[in-house]
Amino acid sequence: MFQLQPGEWTDDTSMALCLTESLLVRKGFAPVDQMTRYKKWMREGYMSSTGECFDVGNATREAILKHERTGEGYCGSKNPNTAGNGSIMRLAPVPMYYGEQPMTAILYSAESSKTTHAAAECVDACKLFAAYIVAALQGWTKEQLLNSAAFDEWLGLDTLAPRIEEVRKGSYRFNEPPEIKGSGYVVKSLEAALWAFEKTTSFEEGALLAVNLGDDADTTGVVYGQLAGAFYGYNAIPTHWLNKLAKREMIVDFSQRLFNERLS
């Protein structure tokens, strides 16, 4: 669609890099700074693989425009009809940064959604997905990760949005395409990523399964990739994919710095 070369990325990764840089530069969670960087991406192509912003979701655009008008950090709409996957697609830097503090990671993952996507399903999807990523980083087995009772302690007594709770309880185990789909709807996006993760045994196999669902393929792939990357590790990513990755050195440097912050 966008005539990208192999290894060039879309808005998902651009926003994740903006979020990563904000966490590293500000030494923690700073919503106004995050929005300022998202604005720079949308307006100037900052952190784009091509030097320009060629794809921005409607909810993200509206949030950035609100930030431009108000200077606020939390600009996401709470309208249930805006429950897209624009916040979960960029999430990984937050649970990576706060990886040694699971409940803090979950708290700030929810807050990171609210900057652009404040609908309950978006916020709760980010909370749940942050728990998966932190657990993977801590070395949990796949069986432990996908246990419906996992994360009870981390998530506390908070009730997740009903559709997100269904995913937590394993809705992805009982469906196949076309019920499983790579949709722009955050619930379906999360469900599809977990479906691909549960069904496969390698980073590559799951990534191919995820993106071949079609539709919003780049985001299905990147949501899967966040969890699979945390679970399988960098060395499990096919070398021929890494060799084509645009701005690979910057991405690897950011990843190492996030990991070092997690250990500090």
C-alpha atoms as an extended CHARMM CRD file, in Angstrom:
* protein
*
       264  EXT
         1         1  MET       CA              0.0000000000        0.0000000000        0.0000000000  PROA      1               0.0000000000
         2         2  PHE       CA              2.7260000000        2.4430000000        0.9730000000  PROA      2               0.0000000000
         3         3  GLN       CA              5.3720000000        1.0470000000       -1.4210000000  PROA      3               0.0000000000
         4         4  LEU       CA              7.7720000000        0.2850000000        1.4120000000  PROA      4               0.0000000000
         5         5  GLN       CA             10.9930000000       -1.6390000000        0.9420000000  PROA      5               0.0000000000
         6         6  PRO       CA             11.5800000000       -4.8450000000        2.9360000000  PROA      6               0.0000000000
         7         7  GLY       CA             12.6040000000       -3.8660000000        6.4600000000  PROA      7               0.0000000000
         8         8  GLU       CA             10.9330000000       -0.4510000000        6.4450000000  PROA      8               0.0000000000
         9         9  TRP       CA              8.2970000000        0.0080000000        9.1160000000  PROA      9               0.0000000000
        10        10  THR       CA              4.9420000000        1.7130000000        9.5250000000  PROA      10              0.0000000000
        11        11  ASP       CA              3.3460000000        3.9110000000       12.1990000000  PROA      11              0.0000000000
        12        12  ASP       CA              3.4290000000        1.1540000000       14.8320000000  PROA      12              0.0000000000
        13        13  THR       CA              7.2080000000        1.1490000000       15.1110000000  PROA      13              0.0000000000
        14        14  SER       CA              7.5740000000        4.9020000000       14.6370000000  PROA      14              0.0000000000
        15        15  MET       CA              5.3760000000        5.5490000000       17.6600000000  PROA      15              0.0000000000
        16        16  ALA       CA              7.1160000000        2.8410000000       19.6990000000  PROA      16              0.0000000000
        17        17  LEU       CA             10.4620000000        4.5140000000       19.0110000000  PROA      17              0.0000000000
        18        18  CYS       CA              9.0640000000        7.8990000000       20.0420000000  PROA      18              0.0000000000
        19        19  LEU       CA              7.7990000000        6.3300000000       23.2670000000  PROA      19              0.0000000000
        20        20  THR       CA             11.1260000000        4.6010000000       23.8770000000  PROA      20              0.0000000000
        21        21  GLU       CA             13.0930000000        7.7900000000       23.4090000000  PROA      21              0.0000000000
        22        22  SER       CA             10.7850000000        9.6550000000       25.7860000000  PROA      22              0.0000000000
        23        23  LEU       CA             11.2230000000        7.0340000000       28.5220000000  PROA      23              0.0000000000
        24        24  LEU       CA             15.0010000000        7.0950000000       28.1490000000  PROA      24              0.0000000000
        25        25  VAL       CA             15.4440000000       10.8670000000       27.8680000000  PROA      25              0.0000000000
        26        26  ARG       CA             12.9470000000       11.7910000000       30.5880000000  PROA      26              0.0000000000
        27        27  LYS       CA             14.0200000000        8.9070000000       32.8340000000  PROA      27              0.0000000000
        28        28  GLY       CA             10.4570000000        7.7100000000       33.1870000000  PROA      28              0.0000000000
        29        29  PHE       CA              6.8710000000        8.2320000000       32.1470000000  PROA      29              0.0000000000
        30        30  ALA       CA              6.1390000000       11.7320000000       30.7950000000  PROA      30              0.0000000000
        31        31  PRO       CA              2.8640000000       11.9300000000       28.8290000000  PROA      31              0.0000000000
        32        32  VAL       CA              3.2810000000       15.4830000000       27.5190000000  PROA      32              0.0000000000
        33        33  ASP       CA              6.7440000000       14.6280000000       26.2350000000  PROA      33              0.0000000000
        34        34  GLN       CA              5.3760000000       11.4940000000       24.5670000000  PROA      34              0.0000000000
        35        35  MET       CA              2.6900000000       13.4950000000       22.7930000000  PROA      35              0.0000000000
        36        36  THR       CA              5.2270000000       16.0870000000       21.6940000000  PROA      36              0.0000000000
        37        37  ARG       CA              7.2630000000       13.3400000000       20.0540000000  PROA      37              0.0000000000
        38        38  TYR       CA              4.1680000000       11.8140000000       18.4170000000  PROA      38              0.0000000000
        39        39  LYS       CA              3.3490000000       15.2640000000       17.0420000000  PROA      39              0.0000000000
        40        40  LYS       CA              6.8650000000       15.5780000000       15.6470000000  PROA      40              0.0000000000
        41        41  TRP       CA              6.4180000000       12.1960000000       13.9660000000  PROA      41              0.0000000000
        42        42  MET       CA              3.0690000000       13.1550000000       12.4310000000  PROA      42              0.0000000000
        43        43  ARG       CA              4.1870000000       16.6110000000       11.3290000000  PROA      43              0.0000000000
        44        44  GLU       CA              7.8170000000       15.9820000000       10.3720000000  PROA      44              0.0000000000
        45        45  GLY       CA              8.2240000000       12.2360000000        9.8860000000  PROA      45              0.0000000000
        46        46  TYR       CA             10.3730000000       11.9250000000       13.0050000000  PROA      46              0.0000000000
        47        47  MET       CA             11.2810000000        8.2920000000       13.7330000000  PROA      47              0.0000000000
        48        48  SER       CA              9.7900000000        7.2210000000       10.4050000000  PROA      48              0.0000000000
        49        49  SER       CA             11.5600000000        4.5890000000        8.3420000000  PROA      49              0.0000000000
        50        50  THR       CA             11.1560000000        6.7750000000        5.2540000000  PROA      50              0.0000000000
        51        51  GLY       CA             11.5140000000       10.2720000000        6.7200000000  PROA      51              0.0000000000
        52        52  GLU       CA              7.8190000000       11.0660000000        6.4530000000  PROA      52              0.0000000000
        53        53  CYS       CA              4.5740000000       10.1750000000        8.2020000000  PROA      53              0.0000000000
        54        54  PHE       CA              2.5610000000        8.2430000000        5.6420000000  PROA      54              0.0000000000
        55        55  ASP       CA              0.0230000000        6.5150000000        7.9010000000  PROA      55              0.0000000000
        56        56  VAL       CA             -1.6940000000        7.7290000000       11.0620000000  PROA      56              0.0000000000
        57        57  GLY       CA             -4.8800000000        6.3200000000       12.5720000000  PROA      57              0.0000000000
        58        58  ASN       CA             -7.9210000000        8.5090000000       13.0860000000  PROA      58              0.0000000000
        59        59  ALA       CA             -7.9240000000        8.3100000000       16.8860000000  PROA      59              0.0000000000
        60        60  THR       CA             -4.1970000000        9.0120000000       17.0400000000  PROA      60              0.0000000000
        61        61  ARG       CA             -4.5220000000       11.9830000000       14.7030000000  PROA      61              0.0000000000
        62        62  GLU       CA             -7.3650000000       13.4650000000       16.7590000000  PROA      62              0.0000000000
        63        63  ALA       CA             -5.3860000000       13.0390000000       19.9750000000  PROA      63              0.0000000000
        64        64  ILE       CA             -2.3180000000       14.7350000000       18.5040000000  PROA      64              0.0000000000
        65        65  LEU       CA             -4.4510000000       17.6110000000       17.2130000000  PROA      65              0.0000000000
        66        66  LYS       CA             -5.9450000000       17.9920000000       20.7020000000  PROA      66              0.0000000000
        67        67  HSD       CA             -2.4370000000       18.0660000000       22.1620000000  PROA      67              0.0000000000
        68        68  GLU       CA             -1.5030000000       20.8040000000       19.7270000000  PROA      68              0.0000000000
        69        69  ARG       CA             -4.4980000000       22.8540000000       20.8810000000  PROA      69              0.0000000000
        70        70  THR       CA             -4.1880000000       22.2460000000       24.6190000000  PROA      70              0.0000000000
        71        71  GLY       CA             -0.6360000000       21.1380000000       25.4110000000  PROA      71              0.0000000000
        72        72  GLU       CA             -2.0980000000       18.2850000000       27.4600000000  PROA      72              0.0000000000
        73        73  GLY       CA             -0.6330000000       14.8050000000       27.7080000000  PROA      73              0.0000000000
        74        74  TYR       CA             -3.7710000000       12.7150000000       28.0430000000  PROA      74              0.0000000000
        75        75  CYS       CA             -5.6600000000       13.4180000000       24.8380000000  PROA      75              0.0000000000
        76        76  GLY       CA             -7.3090000000       10.1150000000       23.9800000000  PROA      76              0.0000000000
        77        77  SER       CA            -11.0510000000        9.8210000000       23.5130000000  PROA      77              0.0000000000
        78        78  LYS       CA            -13.0450000000        7.6610000000       25.9350000000  PROA      78              0.0000000000
        79        79  ASN       CA            -15.6600000000        6.9430000000       23.2760000000  PROA      79              0.0000000000
        80        80  PRO       CA            -16.0950000000        3.1400000000       22.9940000000  PROA      80              0.0000000000
        81        81  ASN       CA            -16.2640000000        3.5280000000       19.2260000000  PROA      81              0.0000000000
        82        82  THR       CA            -12.6230000000        4.6510000000       19.2050000000  PROA      82              0.0000000000
        83        83  ALA       CA            -11.2970000000        1.3520000000       20.6150000000  PROA      83              0.0000000000
        84        84  GLY       CA             -8.6530000000        0.8400000000       17.9430000000  PROA      84              0.0000000000
        85        85  ASN       CA             -5.2710000000       -0.8370000000       18.2950000000  PROA      85              0.0000000000
        86        86  GLY       CA             -3.2020000000        2.3670000000       18.1140000000  PROA      86              0.0000000000
        87        87  SER       CA             -1.9380000000        2.1860000000       21.6930000000  PROA      87              0.0000000000
        88        88  ILE       CA             -1.3200000000       -1.5460000000       22.0670000000  PROA      88              0.0000000000
        89        89  MET       CA              0.7500000000       -1.5640000000       18.8740000000  PROA      89              0.0000000000
        90        90  ARG       CA              3.4600000000        0.6400000000       20.4560000000  PROA      90              0.0000000000
        91        91  LEU       CA              3.2680000000       -0.6740000000       24.0230000000  PROA      91              0.0000000000
        92        92  ALA       CA              6.4150000000       -2.7870000000       24.5570000000  PROA      92              0.0000000000
        93        93  PRO       CA              8.7950000000        0.0210000000       25.6440000000  PROA      93              0.0000000000
        94        94  VAL       CA              6.7610000000        0.6230000000       28.8030000000  PROA      94              0.0000000000
        95        95  PRO       CA              6.7760000000       -2.9500000000       30.1970000000  PROA      95              0.0000000000
        96        96  MET       CA             10.3940000000       -3.2520000000       29.0870000000  PROA      96              0.0000000000
        97        97  TYR       CA             11.3760000000       -0.1040000000       30.9970000000  PROA      97              0.0000000000
        98        98  TYR       CA              9.4770000000       -1.0860000000       34.1420000000  PROA      98              0.0000000000
        99        99  GLY       CA             10.0470000000       -4.8260000000       33.7490000000  PROA      99              0.0000000000
       100       100  GLU       CA             11.2950000000       -5.4060000000       37.2790000000  PROA      100             0.0000000000
       101       101  GLN       CA              8.1750000000       -3.7430000000       38.7290000000  PROA      101             0.0000000000
       102       102  PRO       CA              5.2010000000       -5.6040000000       37.2240000000  PROA      102             0.0000000000
       103       103  MET       CA              2.4330000000       -3.5720000000       38.8300000000  PROA      103             0.0000000000
       104       104  THR       CA              4.1460000000       -0.3070000000       37.9280000000  PROA      104             0.0000000000
       105       105  ALA       CA              4.5900000000       -1.5680000000       34.3790000000  PROA      105             0.0000000000
       106       106  ILE       CA              0.8720000000       -2.3600000000       34.1660000000  PROA      106             0.0000000000
       107       107  LEU       CA             -0.0920000000        1.0210000000       35.6450000000  PROA      107             0.0000000000
       108       108  TYR       CA              2.0000000000        3.0140000000       33.1840000000  PROA      108             0.0000000000
       109       109  SER       CA              0.9710000000        0.8190000000       30.2780000000  PROA      109             0.0000000000
       110       110  ALA       CA             -2.6140000000        1.8430000000       30.9800000000  PROA      110             0.0000000000
       111       111  GLU       CA             -1.5310000000        5.4710000000       31.2090000000  PROA      111             0.0000000000
       112       112  SER       CA              0.3740000000        5.1820000000       27.9370000000  PROA      112             0.0000000000
       113       113  SER       CA             -2.8420000000        4.2080000000       26.1970000000  PROA      113             0.0000000000
       114       114  LYS       CA             -4.7090000000        7.2210000000       27.5400000000  PROA      114             0.0000000000
       115       115  THR       CA             -2.4480000000        9.6500000000       25.7000000000  PROA      115             0.0000000000
       116       116  THR       CA             -4.1690000000        8.6960000000       22.4280000000  PROA      116             0.0000000000
       117       117  HSD       CA             -6.7190000000        5.9440000000       23.2040000000  PROA      117             0.0000000000
       118       118  ALA       CA             -8.6690000000        6.2670000000       26.4590000000  PROA      118             0.0000000000
       119       119  ALA       CA            -11.5540000000        3.9020000000       25.6290000000  PROA      119             0.0000000000
       120       120  ALA       CA            -11.8510000000        1.2660000000       28.3540000000  PROA      120             0.0000000000
       121       121  GLU       CA            -11.0720000000       -1.6400000000       26.0230000000  PROA      121             0.0000000000
       122       122  CYS       CA             -7.8650000000        0.0410000000       24.8310000000  PROA      122             0.0000000000
       123       123  VAL       CA             -6.6860000000        0.8250000000       28.3540000000  PROA      123             0.0000000000
       124       124  ASP       CA             -7.4500000000       -2.6630000000       29.6560000000  PROA      124             0.0000000000
       125       125  ALA       CA             -5.9160000000       -4.3510000000       26.6130000000  PROA      125             0.0000000000
       126       126  CYS       CA             -2.6870000000       -2.4960000000       27.3430000000  PROA      126             0.0000000000
       127       127  LYS       CA             -2.8260000000       -3.5160000000       31.0080000000  PROA      127             0.0000000000
       128       128  LEU       CA             -3.2960000000       -7.1800000000       30.1440000000  PROA      128             0.0000000000
       129       129  PHE       CA             -0.7430000000       -7.1850000000       27.3260000000  PROA      129             0.0000000000
       130       130  ALA       CA              1.8230000000       -5.4920000000       29.5670000000  PROA      130             0.0000000000
       131       131  ALA       CA              1.4170000000       -8.3620000000       32.0190000000  PROA      131             0.0000000000
       132       132  TYR       CA              2.0970000000      -10.8790000000       29.2410000000  PROA      132             0.0000000000
       133       133  ILE       CA              5.2340000000       -9.0080000000       28.1550000000  PROA      133             0.0000000000
       134       134  VAL       CA              6.6220000000       -8.6220000000       31.6780000000  PROA      134             0.0000000000
       135       135  ALA       CA              6.0000000000      -12.3070000000       32.4040000000  PROA      135             0.0000000000
       136       136  ALA       CA              7.7650000000      -13.2800000000       29.1810000000  PROA      136             0.0000000000
       137       137  LEU       CA             10.7270000000      -11.0740000000       30.0860000000  PROA      137             0.0000000000
       138       138  GLN       CA             10.8560000000      -12.7690000000       33.4770000000  PROA      138             0.0000000000
       139       139  GLY       CA             11.1520000000      -16.1820000000       31.8400000000  PROA      139             0.0000000000
       140       140  TRP       CA              7.6940000000      -17.6460000000       32.3520000000  PROA      140             0.0000000000
       141       141  THR       CA              6.8570000000      -20.6980000000       30.2700000000  PROA      141             0.0000000000
       142       142  LYS       CA              4.1840000000      -20.4180000000       27.5960000000  PROA      142             0.0000000000
       143       143  GLU       CA              1.8860000000      -22.6030000000       29.6880000000  PROA      143             0.0000000000
       144       144  GLN       CA              2.2920000000      -20.2440000000       32.6450000000  PROA      144             0.0000000000
       145       145  LEU       CA              1.7750000000      -17.1740000000       30.4720000000  PROA      145             0.0000000000
       146       146  LEU       CA             -1.4400000000      -18.3850000000       28.9220000000  PROA      146             0.0000000000
       147       147  ASN       CA             -3.0200000000      -19.6530000000       32.1380000000  PROA      147             0.0000000000
       148       148  SER       CA             -6.2850000000      -17.7470000000       32.5510000000  PROA      148             0.0000000000
       149       149  ALA       CA             -5.4890000000      -17.2040000000       36.2490000000  PROA      149             0.0000000000
       150       150  ALA       CA             -2.0980000000      -15.7130000000       35.5030000000  PROA      150             0.0000000000
       151       151  PHE       CA             -1.4960000000      -12.1410000000       36.6340000000  PROA      151             0.0000000000
       152       152  ASP       CA             -4.1830000000      -12.1840000000       39.3470000000  PROA      152             0.0000000000
       153       153  GLU       CA             -1.6890000000      -10.6970000000       41.7860000000  PROA      153             0.0000000000
       154       154  TRP       CA             -0.3680000000       -8.1020000000       39.3280000000  PROA      154             0.0000000000
       155       155  LEU       CA             -3.7650000000       -6.9550000000       38.0750000000  PROA      155             0.0000000000
       156       156  GLY       CA             -5.3100000000       -6.9130000000       41.5320000000  PROA      156             0.0000000000
       157       157  LEU       CA             -9.0450000000       -6.6550000000       41.9730000000  PROA      157             0.0000000000
       158       158  ASP       CA             -9.5720000000       -4.4310000000       38.9590000000  PROA      158             0.0000000000
       159       159  THR       CA            -12.2430000000       -5.7110000000       36.6030000000  PROA      159             0.0000000000
       160       160  LEU       CA            -11.1770000000       -5.6860000000       32.9720000000  PROA      160             0.0000000000
       161       161  ALA       CA            -13.5490000000       -4.6530000000       30.2210000000  PROA      161             0.0000000000
       162       162  PRO       CA            -15.7420000000       -7.6930000000       29.4030000000  PROA      162             0.0000000000
       163       163  ARG       CA            -14.2790000000       -8.3660000000       25.9320000000  PROA      163             0.0000000000
       164       164  ILE       CA            -10.7140000000       -8.0790000000       27.2750000000  PROA      164             0.0000000000
       165       165  GLU       CA            -11.6010000000      -10.4590000000       30.1100000000  PROA      165             0.0000000000
       166       166  GLU       CA            -12.8160000000      -12.9490000000       27.4960000000  PROA      166             0.0000000000
       167       167  VAL       CA             -9.4320000000      -12.7910000000       25.7920000000  PROA      167             0.0000000000
       168       168  ARG       CA             -7.6930000000      -13.2570000000       29.1390000000  PROA      168             0.0000000000
       169       169  LYS       CA             -9.7800000000      -16.3860000000       29.6990000000  PROA      169             0.0000000000
       170       170  GLY       CA             -8.6640000000      -17.8290000000       26.3850000000  PROA      170             0.0000000000
       171       171  SER       CA            -11.1280000000      -16.8110000000       23.6830000000  PROA      171             0.0000000000
       172       172  TYR       CA             -8.2630000000      -17.1580000000       21.1690000000  PROA      172             0.0000000000
       173       173  ARG       CA             -8.0370000000      -20.8830000000       21.9740000000  PROA      173             0.0000000000
       174       174  PHE       CA            -11.5690000000      -21.6350000000       20.8540000000  PROA      174             0.0000000000
       175       175  ASN       CA            -11.7370000000      -19.7820000000       17.5520000000  PROA      175             0.0000000000
       176       176  GLU       CA            -10.1010000000      -19.9270000000       14.1490000000  PROA      176             0.0000000000
       177       177  PRO       CA            -10.1910000000      -17.5670000000       11.1540000000  PROA      177             0.0000000000
       178       178  PRO       CA            -12.4240000000      -15.8890000000       10.1050000000  PROA      178             0.0000000000
       179       179  GLU       CA            -13.4970000000      -15.3940000000       13.7470000000  PROA      179             0.0000000000
       180       180  ILE       CA             -9.8250000000      -14.6970000000       14.4810000000  PROA      180             0.0000000000
       181       181  LYS       CA             -8.9570000000      -11.6850000000       12.3510000000  PROA      181             0.0000000000
       182       182  GLY       CA             -6.2600000000       -9.0380000000       12.0390000000  PROA      182             0.0000000000
       183       183  SER       CA             -8.6920000000       -6.2240000000       12.6540000000  PROA      183             0.0000000000
       184       184  GLY       CA             -8.0170000000       -2.6350000000       13.6770000000  PROA      184             0.0000000000
       185       185  TYR       CA            -10.2960000000       -3.2300000000       16.6940000000  PROA      185             0.0000000000
       186       186  VAL       CA             -8.0930000000       -3.6140000000       19.7680000000  PROA      186             0.0000000000
       187       187  VAL       CA             -9.9020000000       -6.7220000000       21.0700000000  PROA      187             0.0000000000
       188       188  LYS       CA             -9.5050000000       -8.5710000000       17.7840000000  PROA      188             0.0000000000
       189       189  SER       CA             -5.9120000000       -7.3970000000       17.4180000000  PROA      189             0.0000000000
       190       190  LEU       CA             -4.9530000000       -8.7290000000       20.8540000000  PROA      190             0.0000000000
       191       191  GLU       CA             -6.8650000000      -11.9560000000       20.2990000000  PROA      191             0.0000000000
       192       192  ALA       CA             -5.1880000000      -12.5590000000       16.9330000000  PROA      192             0.0000000000
       193       193  ALA       CA             -1.7040000000      -11.9750000000       18.3400000000  PROA      193             0.0000000000
       194       194  LEU       CA             -2.2840000000      -14.4120000000       21.2030000000  PROA      194             0.0000000000
       195       195  TRP       CA             -3.7850000000      -16.9460000000       18.7850000000  PROA      195             0.0000000000
       196       196  ALA       CA             -0.6270000000      -16.8300000000       16.6610000000  PROA      196             0.0000000000
       197       197  PHE       CA              1.5860000000      -17.0270000000       19.7510000000  PROA      197             0.0000000000
       198       198  GLU       CA             -0.2750000000      -19.9830000000       21.2680000000  PROA      198             0.0000000000
       199       199  LYS       CA             -0.3700000000      -22.0030000000       18.0360000000  PROA      199             0.0000000000
       200       200  THR       CA              3.3250000000      -21.7860000000       17.1250000000  PROA      200             0.0000000000
       201       201  THR       CA              6.7130000000      -22.6320000000       18.5610000000  PROA      201             0.0000000000
       202       202  SER       CA              9.0490000000      -20.0680000000       16.9920000000  PROA      202             0.0000000000
       203       203  PHE       CA              9.1840000000      -16.3260000000       16.4380000000  PROA      203             0.0000000000
       204       204  GLU       CA              9.1950000000      -16.7050000000       12.6560000000  PROA      204             0.0000000000
       205       205  GLU       CA              6.3470000000      -19.2050000000       12.4520000000  PROA      205             0.0000000000
       206       206  GLY       CA              4.0860000000      -17.0800000000       14.6380000000  PROA      206             0.0000000000
       207       207  ALA       CA              4.9240000000      -13.8370000000       12.8490000000  PROA      207             0.0000000000
       208       208  LEU       CA              4.0180000000      -15.3300000000        9.4870000000  PROA      208             0.0000000000
       209       209  LEU       CA              0.7930000000      -16.7550000000       10.8790000000  PROA      209             0.0000000000
       210       210  ALA       CA             -0.1280000000      -13.3730000000       12.3530000000  PROA      210             0.0000000000
       211       211  VAL       CA              0.5200000000      -11.2050000000        9.3050000000  PROA      211             0.0000000000
       212       212  ASN       CA             -1.1310000000      -13.6760000000        6.9380000000  PROA      212             0.0000000000
       213       213  LEU       CA             -4.4400000000      -13.0100000000        8.6680000000  PROA      213             0.0000000000
       214       214  GLY       CA             -4.4500000000       -9.9130000000        6.4680000000  PROA      214             0.0000000000
       215       215  ASP       CA             -6.4750000000       -6.7320000000        7.0250000000  PROA      215             0.0000000000
       216       216  ASP       CA             -4.4490000000       -4.6470000000        9.5360000000  PROA      216             0.0000000000
       217       217  ALA       CA             -1.5290000000       -6.9990000000        9.0220000000  PROA      217             0.0000000000
       218       218  ASP       CA              1.2870000000       -4.7240000000       10.1720000000  PROA      218             0.0000000000
       219       219  THR       CA             -0.3200000000       -4.1490000000       13.5570000000  PROA      219             0.0000000000
       220       220  THR       CA             -1.2870000000       -7.7870000000       14.0890000000  PROA      220             0.0000000000
       221       221  GLY       CA              2.3220000000       -8.6350000000       13.3520000000  PROA      221             0.0000000000
       222       222  VAL       CA              3.7400000000       -6.0060000000       15.6680000000  PROA      222             0.0000000000
       223       223  VAL       CA              1.4330000000       -6.9050000000       18.5550000000  PROA      223             0.0000000000
       224       224  TYR       CA              2.4560000000      -10.5490000000       18.1670000000  PROA      224             0.0000000000
       225       225  GLY       CA              6.0970000000       -9.4960000000       17.7990000000  PROA      225             0.0000000000
       226       226  GLN       CA              6.1670000000       -7.5990000000       21.0840000000  PROA      226             0.0000000000
       227       227  LEU       CA              5.1990000000      -10.6820000000       23.0670000000  PROA      227             0.0000000000
       228       228  ALA       CA              7.1180000000      -13.1670000000       20.9360000000  PROA      228             0.0000000000
       229       229  GLY       CA             10.2350000000      -11.0090000000       21.0590000000  PROA      229             0.0000000000
       230       230  ALA       CA             10.0770000000      -10.8920000000       24.8460000000  PROA      230             0.0000000000
       231       231  PHE       CA              9.4560000000      -14.6450000000       25.0150000000  PROA      231             0.0000000000
       232       232  TYR       CA             11.8670000000      -16.0210000000       22.3950000000  PROA      232             0.0000000000
       233       233  GLY       CA             14.5430000000      -13.3040000000       22.5390000000  PROA      233             0.0000000000
       234       234  TYR       CA             16.5190000000      -11.3610000000       19.9590000000  PROA      234             0.0000000000
       235       235  ASN       CA             18.5020000000      -14.3570000000       18.7200000000  PROA      235             0.0000000000
       236       236  ALA       CA             15.2940000000      -16.1130000000       17.6800000000  PROA      236             0.0000000000
       237       237  ILE       CA             14.5230000000      -13.4680000000       15.0590000000  PROA      237             0.0000000000
       238       238  PRO       CA             15.6200000000      -14.7180000000       11.6240000000  PROA      238             0.0000000000
       239       239  THR       CA             18.9390000000      -13.1910000000       10.5780000000  PROA      239             0.0000000000
       240       240  HSD       CA             17.7020000000      -12.4960000000        7.0630000000  PROA      240             0.0000000000
       241       241  TRP       CA             14.9400000000      -10.3590000000        8.5750000000  PROA      241             0.0000000000
       242       242  LEU       CA             17.3330000000       -8.4510000000       10.8230000000  PROA      242             0.0000000000
       243       243  ASN       CA             19.7310000000       -7.7880000000        7.9670000000  PROA      243             0.0000000000
       244       244  LYS       CA             17.0280000000       -5.9030000000        6.0790000000  PROA      244             0.0000000000
       245       245  LEU       CA             15.7440000000       -3.8990000000        9.0470000000  PROA      245             0.0000000000
       246       246  ALA       CA             15.8350000000       -0.1530000000        8.4510000000  PROA      246             0.0000000000
       247       247  LYS       CA             17.8600000000        1.7870000000       11.0410000000  PROA      247             0.0000000000
       248       248  ARG       CA             18.6970000000       -1.4590000000       12.7920000000  PROA      248             0.0000000000
       249       249  GLU       CA             21.5410000000        0.0170000000       14.8470000000  PROA      249             0.0000000000
       250       250  MET       CA             19.2650000000        2.6190000000       16.4160000000  PROA      250             0.0000000000
       251       251  ILE       CA             16.6050000000        0.0380000000       17.2530000000  PROA      251             0.0000000000
       252       252  VAL       CA             19.1410000000       -2.3340000000       18.8130000000  PROA      252             0.0000000000
       253       253  ASP       CA             20.6600000000        0.5370000000       20.8110000000  PROA      253             0.0000000000
       254       254  PHE       CA             17.2570000000        1.5960000000       22.1320000000  PROA      254             0.0000000000
       255       255  SER       CA             16.4350000000       -1.9970000000       23.0560000000  PROA      255             0.0000000000
       256       256  GLN       CA             19.6900000000       -2.4470000000       24.9510000000  PROA      256             0.0000000000
       257       257  ARG       CA             19.1800000000        0.8040000000       26.8340000000  PROA      257             0.0000000000
       258       258  LEU       CA             15.6360000000       -0.1850000000       27.8020000000  PROA      258             0.0000000000
       259       259  PHE       CA             16.9530000000       -3.5350000000       29.0320000000  PROA      259             0.0000000000
       260       260  ASN       CA             19.6870000000       -1.8280000000       31.0540000000  PROA      260             0.0000000000
       261       261  GLU       CA             17.0920000000        0.4620000000       32.6620000000  PROA      261             0.0000000000
       262       262  ARG       CA             15.0650000000       -2.6250000000       33.5700000000  PROA      262             0.0000000000
       263       263  LEU       CA             18.0730000000       -4.0800000000       35.3610000000  PROA      263             0.0000000000
       264       264  SER       CA             19.1780000000       -0.8690000000       37.0560000000  PROA      264             0.0000000000
